[in-house]
Short mmCIF file of N, CA and C in Angstrom, two decimals:
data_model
loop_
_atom_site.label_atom_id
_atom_site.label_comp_id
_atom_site.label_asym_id
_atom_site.label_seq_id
_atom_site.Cartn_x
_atom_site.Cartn_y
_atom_site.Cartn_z
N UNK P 623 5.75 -0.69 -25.98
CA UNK P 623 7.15 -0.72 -25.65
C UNK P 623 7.34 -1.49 -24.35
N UNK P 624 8.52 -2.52 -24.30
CA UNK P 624 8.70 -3.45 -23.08
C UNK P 624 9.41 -2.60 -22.77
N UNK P 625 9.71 -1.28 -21.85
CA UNK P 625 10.35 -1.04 -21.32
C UNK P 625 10.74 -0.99 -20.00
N UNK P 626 11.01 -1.20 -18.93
CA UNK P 626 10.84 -1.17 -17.40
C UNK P 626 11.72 -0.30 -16.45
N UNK P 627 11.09 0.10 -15.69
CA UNK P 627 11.71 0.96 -14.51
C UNK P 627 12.93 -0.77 -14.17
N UNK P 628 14.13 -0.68 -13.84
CA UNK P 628 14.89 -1.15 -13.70
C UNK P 628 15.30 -1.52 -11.78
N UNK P 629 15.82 0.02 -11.87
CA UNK P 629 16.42 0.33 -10.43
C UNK P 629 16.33 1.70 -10.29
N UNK P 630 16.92 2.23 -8.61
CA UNK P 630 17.07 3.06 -8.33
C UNK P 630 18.51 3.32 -7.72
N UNK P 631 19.28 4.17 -7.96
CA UNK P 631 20.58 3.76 -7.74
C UNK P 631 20.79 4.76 -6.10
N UNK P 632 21.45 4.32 -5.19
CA UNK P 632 21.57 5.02 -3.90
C UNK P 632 23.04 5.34 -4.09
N UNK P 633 23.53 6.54 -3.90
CA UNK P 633 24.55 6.86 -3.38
C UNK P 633 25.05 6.70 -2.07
N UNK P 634 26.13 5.84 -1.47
CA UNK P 634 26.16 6.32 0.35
C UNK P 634 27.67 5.80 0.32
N UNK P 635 27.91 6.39 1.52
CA UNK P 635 29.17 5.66 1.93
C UNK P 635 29.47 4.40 2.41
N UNK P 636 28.61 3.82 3.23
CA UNK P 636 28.54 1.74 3.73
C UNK P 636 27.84 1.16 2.69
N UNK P 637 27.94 1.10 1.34
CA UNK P 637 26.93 0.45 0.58
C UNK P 637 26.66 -0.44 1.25
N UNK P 638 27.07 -1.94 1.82
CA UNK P 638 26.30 -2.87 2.27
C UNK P 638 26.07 -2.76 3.58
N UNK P 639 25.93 -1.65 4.65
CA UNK P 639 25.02 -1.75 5.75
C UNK P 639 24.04 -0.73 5.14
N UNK P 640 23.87 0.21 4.50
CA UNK P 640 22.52 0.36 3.59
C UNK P 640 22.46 -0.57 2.68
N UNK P 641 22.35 -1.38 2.17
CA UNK P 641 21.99 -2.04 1.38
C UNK P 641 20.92 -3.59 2.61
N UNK P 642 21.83 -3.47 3.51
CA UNK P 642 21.32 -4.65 4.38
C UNK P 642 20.30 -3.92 5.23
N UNK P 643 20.01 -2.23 5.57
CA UNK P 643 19.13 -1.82 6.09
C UNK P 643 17.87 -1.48 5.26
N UNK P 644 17.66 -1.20 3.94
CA UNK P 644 16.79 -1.00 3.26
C UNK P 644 16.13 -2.57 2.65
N UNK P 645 17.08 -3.28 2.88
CA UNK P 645 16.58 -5.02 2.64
C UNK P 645 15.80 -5.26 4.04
N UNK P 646 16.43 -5.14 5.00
CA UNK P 646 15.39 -5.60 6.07
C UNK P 646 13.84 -4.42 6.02
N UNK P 647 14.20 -3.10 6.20
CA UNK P 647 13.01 -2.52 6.25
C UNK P 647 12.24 -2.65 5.00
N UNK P 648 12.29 -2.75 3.68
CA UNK P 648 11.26 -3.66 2.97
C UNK P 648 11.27 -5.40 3.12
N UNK P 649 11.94 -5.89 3.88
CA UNK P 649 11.28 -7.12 3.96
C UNK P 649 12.07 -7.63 2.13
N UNK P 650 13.33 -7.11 1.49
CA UNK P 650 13.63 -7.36 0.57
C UNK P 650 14.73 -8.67 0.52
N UNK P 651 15.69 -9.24 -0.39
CA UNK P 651 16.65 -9.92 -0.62
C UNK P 651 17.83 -9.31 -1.31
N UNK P 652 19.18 -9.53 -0.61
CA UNK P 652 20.24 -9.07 -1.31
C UNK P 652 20.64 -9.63 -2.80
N UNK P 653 20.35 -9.44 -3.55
CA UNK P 653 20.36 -9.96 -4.89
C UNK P 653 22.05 -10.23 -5.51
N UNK P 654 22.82 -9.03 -4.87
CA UNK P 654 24.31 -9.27 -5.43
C UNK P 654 24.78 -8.23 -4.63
N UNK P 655 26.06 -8.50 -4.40
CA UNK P 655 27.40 -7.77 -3.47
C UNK P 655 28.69 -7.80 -3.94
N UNK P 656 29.34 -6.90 -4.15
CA UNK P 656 30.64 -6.87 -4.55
C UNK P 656 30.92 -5.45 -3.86
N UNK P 657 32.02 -5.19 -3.80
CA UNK P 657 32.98 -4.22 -3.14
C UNK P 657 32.57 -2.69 -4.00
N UNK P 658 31.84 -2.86 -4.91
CA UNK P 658 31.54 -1.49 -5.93
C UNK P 658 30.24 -1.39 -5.98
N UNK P 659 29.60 -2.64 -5.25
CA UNK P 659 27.90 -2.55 -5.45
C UNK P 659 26.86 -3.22 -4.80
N UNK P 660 25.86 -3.33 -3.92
CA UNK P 660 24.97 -3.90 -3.78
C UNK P 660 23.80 -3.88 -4.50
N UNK P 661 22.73 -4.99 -4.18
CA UNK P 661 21.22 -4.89 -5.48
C UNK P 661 20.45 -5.69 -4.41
N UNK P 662 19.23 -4.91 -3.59
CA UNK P 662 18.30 -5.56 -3.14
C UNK P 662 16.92 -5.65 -4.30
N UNK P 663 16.09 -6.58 -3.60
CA UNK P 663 15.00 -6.89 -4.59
C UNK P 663 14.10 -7.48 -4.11
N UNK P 664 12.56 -7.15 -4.80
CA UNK P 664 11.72 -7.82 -3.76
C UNK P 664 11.69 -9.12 -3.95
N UNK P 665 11.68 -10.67 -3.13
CA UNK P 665 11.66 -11.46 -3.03
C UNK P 665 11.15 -12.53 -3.94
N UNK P 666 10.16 -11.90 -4.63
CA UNK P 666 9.25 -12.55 -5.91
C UNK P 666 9.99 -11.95 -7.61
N UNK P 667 11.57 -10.88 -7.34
CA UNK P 667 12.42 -10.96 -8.01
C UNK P 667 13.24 -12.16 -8.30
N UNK P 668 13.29 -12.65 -7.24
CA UNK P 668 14.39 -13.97 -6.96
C UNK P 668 14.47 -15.11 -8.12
N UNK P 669 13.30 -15.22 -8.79
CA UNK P 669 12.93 -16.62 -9.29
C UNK P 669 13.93 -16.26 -10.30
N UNK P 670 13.72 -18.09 -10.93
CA UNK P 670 14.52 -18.25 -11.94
C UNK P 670 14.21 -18.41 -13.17
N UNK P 671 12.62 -18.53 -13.07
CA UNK P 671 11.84 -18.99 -14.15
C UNK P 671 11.85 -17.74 -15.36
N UNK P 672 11.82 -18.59 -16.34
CA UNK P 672 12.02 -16.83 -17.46
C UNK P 672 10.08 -16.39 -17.64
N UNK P 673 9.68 -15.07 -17.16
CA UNK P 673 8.90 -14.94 -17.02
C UNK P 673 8.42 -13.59 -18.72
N UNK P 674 7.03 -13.90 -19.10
CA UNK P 674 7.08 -13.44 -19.75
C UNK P 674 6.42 -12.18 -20.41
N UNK P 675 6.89 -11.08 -21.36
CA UNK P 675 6.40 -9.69 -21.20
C UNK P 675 5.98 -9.31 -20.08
N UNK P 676 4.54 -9.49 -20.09
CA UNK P 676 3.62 -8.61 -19.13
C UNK P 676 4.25 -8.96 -17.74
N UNK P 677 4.58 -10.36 -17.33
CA UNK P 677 4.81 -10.69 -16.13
C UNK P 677 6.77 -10.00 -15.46
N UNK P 678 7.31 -9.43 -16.46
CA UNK P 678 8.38 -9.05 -16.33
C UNK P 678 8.05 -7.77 -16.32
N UNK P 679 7.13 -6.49 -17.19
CA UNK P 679 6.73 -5.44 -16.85
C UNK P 679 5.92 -5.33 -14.78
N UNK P 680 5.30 -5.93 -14.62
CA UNK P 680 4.84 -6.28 -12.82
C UNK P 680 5.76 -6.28 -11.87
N UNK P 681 6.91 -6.46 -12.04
CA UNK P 681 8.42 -6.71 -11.04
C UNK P 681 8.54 -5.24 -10.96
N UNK P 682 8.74 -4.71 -9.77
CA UNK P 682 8.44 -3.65 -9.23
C UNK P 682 10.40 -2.91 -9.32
N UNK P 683 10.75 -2.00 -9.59
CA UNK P 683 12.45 -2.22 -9.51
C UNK P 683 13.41 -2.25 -8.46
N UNK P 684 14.37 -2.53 -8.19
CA UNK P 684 15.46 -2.79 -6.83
C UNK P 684 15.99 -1.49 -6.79
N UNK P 685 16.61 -1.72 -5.48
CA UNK P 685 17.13 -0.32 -5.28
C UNK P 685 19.36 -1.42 -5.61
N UNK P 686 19.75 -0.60 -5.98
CA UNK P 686 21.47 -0.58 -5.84
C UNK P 686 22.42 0.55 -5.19
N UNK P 687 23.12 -0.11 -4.62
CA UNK P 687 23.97 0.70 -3.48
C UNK P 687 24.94 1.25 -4.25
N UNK P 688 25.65 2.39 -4.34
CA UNK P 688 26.89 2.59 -4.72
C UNK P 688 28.01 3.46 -4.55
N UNK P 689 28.95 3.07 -3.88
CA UNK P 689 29.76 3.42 -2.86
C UNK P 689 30.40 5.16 -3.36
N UNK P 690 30.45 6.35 -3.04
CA UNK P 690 30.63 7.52 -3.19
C UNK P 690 31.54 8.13 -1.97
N UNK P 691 32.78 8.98 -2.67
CA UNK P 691 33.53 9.54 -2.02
C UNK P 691 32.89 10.35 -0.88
N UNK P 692 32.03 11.60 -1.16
CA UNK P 692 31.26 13.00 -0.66
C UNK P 692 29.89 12.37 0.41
N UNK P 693 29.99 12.61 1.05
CA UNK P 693 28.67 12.68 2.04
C UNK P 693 27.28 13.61 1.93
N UNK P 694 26.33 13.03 2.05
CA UNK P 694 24.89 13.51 1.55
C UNK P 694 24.78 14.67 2.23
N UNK P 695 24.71 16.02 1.51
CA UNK P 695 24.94 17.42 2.16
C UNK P 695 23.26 18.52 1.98
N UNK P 696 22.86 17.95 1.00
CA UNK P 696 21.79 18.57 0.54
C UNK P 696 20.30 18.11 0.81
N UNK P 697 19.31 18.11 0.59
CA UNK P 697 18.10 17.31 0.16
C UNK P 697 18.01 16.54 -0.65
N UNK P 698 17.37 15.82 -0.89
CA UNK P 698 17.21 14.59 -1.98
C UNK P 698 16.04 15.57 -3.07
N UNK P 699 16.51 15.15 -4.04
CA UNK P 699 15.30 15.83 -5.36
C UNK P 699 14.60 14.63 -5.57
N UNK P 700 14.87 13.31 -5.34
CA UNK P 700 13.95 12.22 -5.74
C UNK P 700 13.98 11.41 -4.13
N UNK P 701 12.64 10.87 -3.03
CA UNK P 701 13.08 9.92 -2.65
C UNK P 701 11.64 8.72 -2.47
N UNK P 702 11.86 7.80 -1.92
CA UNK P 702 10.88 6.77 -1.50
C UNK P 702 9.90 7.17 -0.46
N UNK P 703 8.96 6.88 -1.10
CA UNK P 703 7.54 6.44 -0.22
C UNK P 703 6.90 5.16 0.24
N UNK P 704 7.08 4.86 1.13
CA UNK P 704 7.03 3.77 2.11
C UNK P 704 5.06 3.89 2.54
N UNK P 705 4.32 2.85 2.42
CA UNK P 705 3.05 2.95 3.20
C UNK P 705 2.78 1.49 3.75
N UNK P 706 2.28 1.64 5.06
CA UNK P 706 2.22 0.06 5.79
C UNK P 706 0.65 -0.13 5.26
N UNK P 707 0.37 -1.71 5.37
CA UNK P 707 -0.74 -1.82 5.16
C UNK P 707 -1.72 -2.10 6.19
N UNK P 708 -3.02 -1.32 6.10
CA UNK P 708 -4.01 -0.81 6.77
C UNK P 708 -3.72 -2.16 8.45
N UNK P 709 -3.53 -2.92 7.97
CA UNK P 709 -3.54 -4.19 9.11
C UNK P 709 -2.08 -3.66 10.34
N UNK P 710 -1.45 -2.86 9.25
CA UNK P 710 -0.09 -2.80 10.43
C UNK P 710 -0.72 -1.34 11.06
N UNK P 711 0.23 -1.10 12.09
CA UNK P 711 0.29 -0.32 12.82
C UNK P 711 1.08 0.80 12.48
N UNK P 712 1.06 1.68 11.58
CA UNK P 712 1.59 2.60 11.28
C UNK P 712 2.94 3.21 12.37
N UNK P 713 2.44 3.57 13.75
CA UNK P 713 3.16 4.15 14.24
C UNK P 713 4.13 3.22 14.91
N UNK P 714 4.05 2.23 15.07
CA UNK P 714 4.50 1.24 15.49
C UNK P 714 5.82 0.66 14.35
N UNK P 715 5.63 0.70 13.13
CA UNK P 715 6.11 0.44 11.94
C UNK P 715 7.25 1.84 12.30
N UNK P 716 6.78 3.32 12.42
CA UNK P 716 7.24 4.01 11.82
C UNK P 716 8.99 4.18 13.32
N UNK P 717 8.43 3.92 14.00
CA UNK P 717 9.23 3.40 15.86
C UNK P 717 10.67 2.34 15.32
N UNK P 718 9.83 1.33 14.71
CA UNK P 718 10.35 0.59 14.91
C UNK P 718 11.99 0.74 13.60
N UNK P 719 11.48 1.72 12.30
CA UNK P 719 12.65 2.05 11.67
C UNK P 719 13.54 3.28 12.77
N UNK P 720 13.17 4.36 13.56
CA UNK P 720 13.64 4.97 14.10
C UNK P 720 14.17 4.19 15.07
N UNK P 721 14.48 3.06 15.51
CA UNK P 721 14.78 2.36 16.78
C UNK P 721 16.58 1.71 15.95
N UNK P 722 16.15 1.52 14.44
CA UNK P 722 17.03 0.99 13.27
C UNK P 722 17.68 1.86 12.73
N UNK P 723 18.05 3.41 13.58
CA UNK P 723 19.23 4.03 12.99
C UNK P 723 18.56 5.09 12.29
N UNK P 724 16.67 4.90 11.88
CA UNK P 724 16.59 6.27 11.25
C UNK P 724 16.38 7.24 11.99
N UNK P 725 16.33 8.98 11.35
CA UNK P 725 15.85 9.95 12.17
C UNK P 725 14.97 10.49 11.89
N UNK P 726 14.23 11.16 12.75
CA UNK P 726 12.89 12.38 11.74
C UNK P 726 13.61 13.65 10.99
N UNK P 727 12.82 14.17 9.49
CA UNK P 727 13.78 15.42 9.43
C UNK P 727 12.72 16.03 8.89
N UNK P 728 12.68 17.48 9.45
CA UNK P 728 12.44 18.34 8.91
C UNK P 728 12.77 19.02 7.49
N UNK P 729 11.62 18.76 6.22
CA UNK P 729 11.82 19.47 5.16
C UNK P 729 11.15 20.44 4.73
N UNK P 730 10.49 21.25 5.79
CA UNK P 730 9.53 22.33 5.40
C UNK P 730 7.74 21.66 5.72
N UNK P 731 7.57 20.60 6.04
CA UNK P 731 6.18 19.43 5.99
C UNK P 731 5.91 20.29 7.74
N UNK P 732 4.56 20.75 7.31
CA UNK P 732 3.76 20.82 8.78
C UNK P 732 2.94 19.55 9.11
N UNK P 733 3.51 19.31 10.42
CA UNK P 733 3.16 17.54 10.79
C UNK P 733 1.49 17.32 11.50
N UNK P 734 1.33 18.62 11.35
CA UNK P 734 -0.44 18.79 11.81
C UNK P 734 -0.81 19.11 10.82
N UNK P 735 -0.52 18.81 9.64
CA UNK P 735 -1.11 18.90 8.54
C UNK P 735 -1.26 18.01 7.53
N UNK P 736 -0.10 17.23 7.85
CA UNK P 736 0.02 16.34 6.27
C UNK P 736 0.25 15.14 6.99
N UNK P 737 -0.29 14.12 6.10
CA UNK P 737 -0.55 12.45 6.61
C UNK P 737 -0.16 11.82 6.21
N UNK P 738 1.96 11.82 6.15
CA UNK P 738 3.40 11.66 6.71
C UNK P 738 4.27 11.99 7.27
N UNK P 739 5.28 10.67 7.46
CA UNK P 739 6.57 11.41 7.77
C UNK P 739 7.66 11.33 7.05
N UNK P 740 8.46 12.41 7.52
CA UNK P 740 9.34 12.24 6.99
C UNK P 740 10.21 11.62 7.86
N UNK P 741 11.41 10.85 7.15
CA UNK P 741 12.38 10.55 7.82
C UNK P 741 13.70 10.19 6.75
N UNK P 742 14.93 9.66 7.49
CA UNK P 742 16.14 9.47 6.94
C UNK P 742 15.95 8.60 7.20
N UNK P 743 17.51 7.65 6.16
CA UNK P 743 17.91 6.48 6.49
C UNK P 743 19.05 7.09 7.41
N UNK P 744 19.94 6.03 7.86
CA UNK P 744 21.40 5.87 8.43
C UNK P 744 21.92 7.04 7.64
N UNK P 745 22.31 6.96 6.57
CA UNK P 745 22.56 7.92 5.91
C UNK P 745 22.33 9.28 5.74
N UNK P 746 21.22 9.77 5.81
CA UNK P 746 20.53 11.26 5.49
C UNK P 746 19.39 11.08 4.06
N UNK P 747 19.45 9.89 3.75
CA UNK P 747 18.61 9.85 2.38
C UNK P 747 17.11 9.84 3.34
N UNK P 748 16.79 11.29 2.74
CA UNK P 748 15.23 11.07 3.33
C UNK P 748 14.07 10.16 2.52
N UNK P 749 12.96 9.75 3.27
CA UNK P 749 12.18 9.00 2.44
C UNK P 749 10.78 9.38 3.85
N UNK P 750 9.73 8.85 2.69
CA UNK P 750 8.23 8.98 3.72
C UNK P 750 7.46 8.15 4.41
N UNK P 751 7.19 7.97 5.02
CA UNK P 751 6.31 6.63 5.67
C UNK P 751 4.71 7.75 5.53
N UNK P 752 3.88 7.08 4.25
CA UNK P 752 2.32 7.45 4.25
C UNK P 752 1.63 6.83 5.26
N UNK P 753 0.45 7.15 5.05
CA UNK P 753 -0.48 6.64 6.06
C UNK P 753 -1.17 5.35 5.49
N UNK P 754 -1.48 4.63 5.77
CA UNK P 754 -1.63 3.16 6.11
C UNK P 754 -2.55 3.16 4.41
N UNK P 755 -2.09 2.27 3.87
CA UNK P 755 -2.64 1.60 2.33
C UNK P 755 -3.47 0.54 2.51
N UNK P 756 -4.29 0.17 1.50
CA UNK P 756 -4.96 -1.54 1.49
C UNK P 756 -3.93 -1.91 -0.07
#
């Protein structure tokens, strides 16, 4: 079955200053903008070339913004895991999104125990920064 993870859809209230903050902190491209929606994507999304089966299953999916009355009140039941690679500086990486509007949050994670963090976006959408990948 060609089927593919697509997207992930974000609820927030600034769709495009989340949409332009989750593009810079992956290092992504704004793919499309309109007043009801943003679509970042990773950069090797961009092409134009028609690529085929297998190489269209490999495209990893975008995240889309989409603008919501209600403000994020709860926990997230689904969010992103973020890991720098072994060459970056983890804590340095993890500074430098907290310097960009995110915060640390507490979800129950003992931080002398487990090897992440947690954090928010601008928003309250929490997500994790793991410990350093190859």
């Amino acid at each position: 079955m060609a089927m593919r993870w697509w997207t992930v859809v974000v609820d927030c209230h600034d769709l495009a200053a989340q949409a332009r903050w989750w593009a810079q902190t992956l290092d992504w491209e704004l793919a499309y903008e309109s007043p009801e929606e943003a679509v970042i994507v990773p950069p090797h999304a961009m092409t134009t070339t028609p690529a085929s089966v297998q190489e269209w299953l490999q495209v990893g999916p975008g995240l889309v913004f989409v603008q919501v009355p209600e403000r994020k009140t709860v926990k997230n039941r689904l969010h992103i895991d973020l890991a720098p690679h072994t060459t970056q500086d983890r804590d340095a990486e993890i500074q430098a999104l907290l310097d960009r509007g995110a915060t640390r949050v507490d979800v129950g994670q003992d931080d002398t125990e487990v090897t992440w963090a947690v954090l928010a976006d601008p928003e309250g959408n929490e997500f994790c920064v793991l410990s350093s990948r190859e």
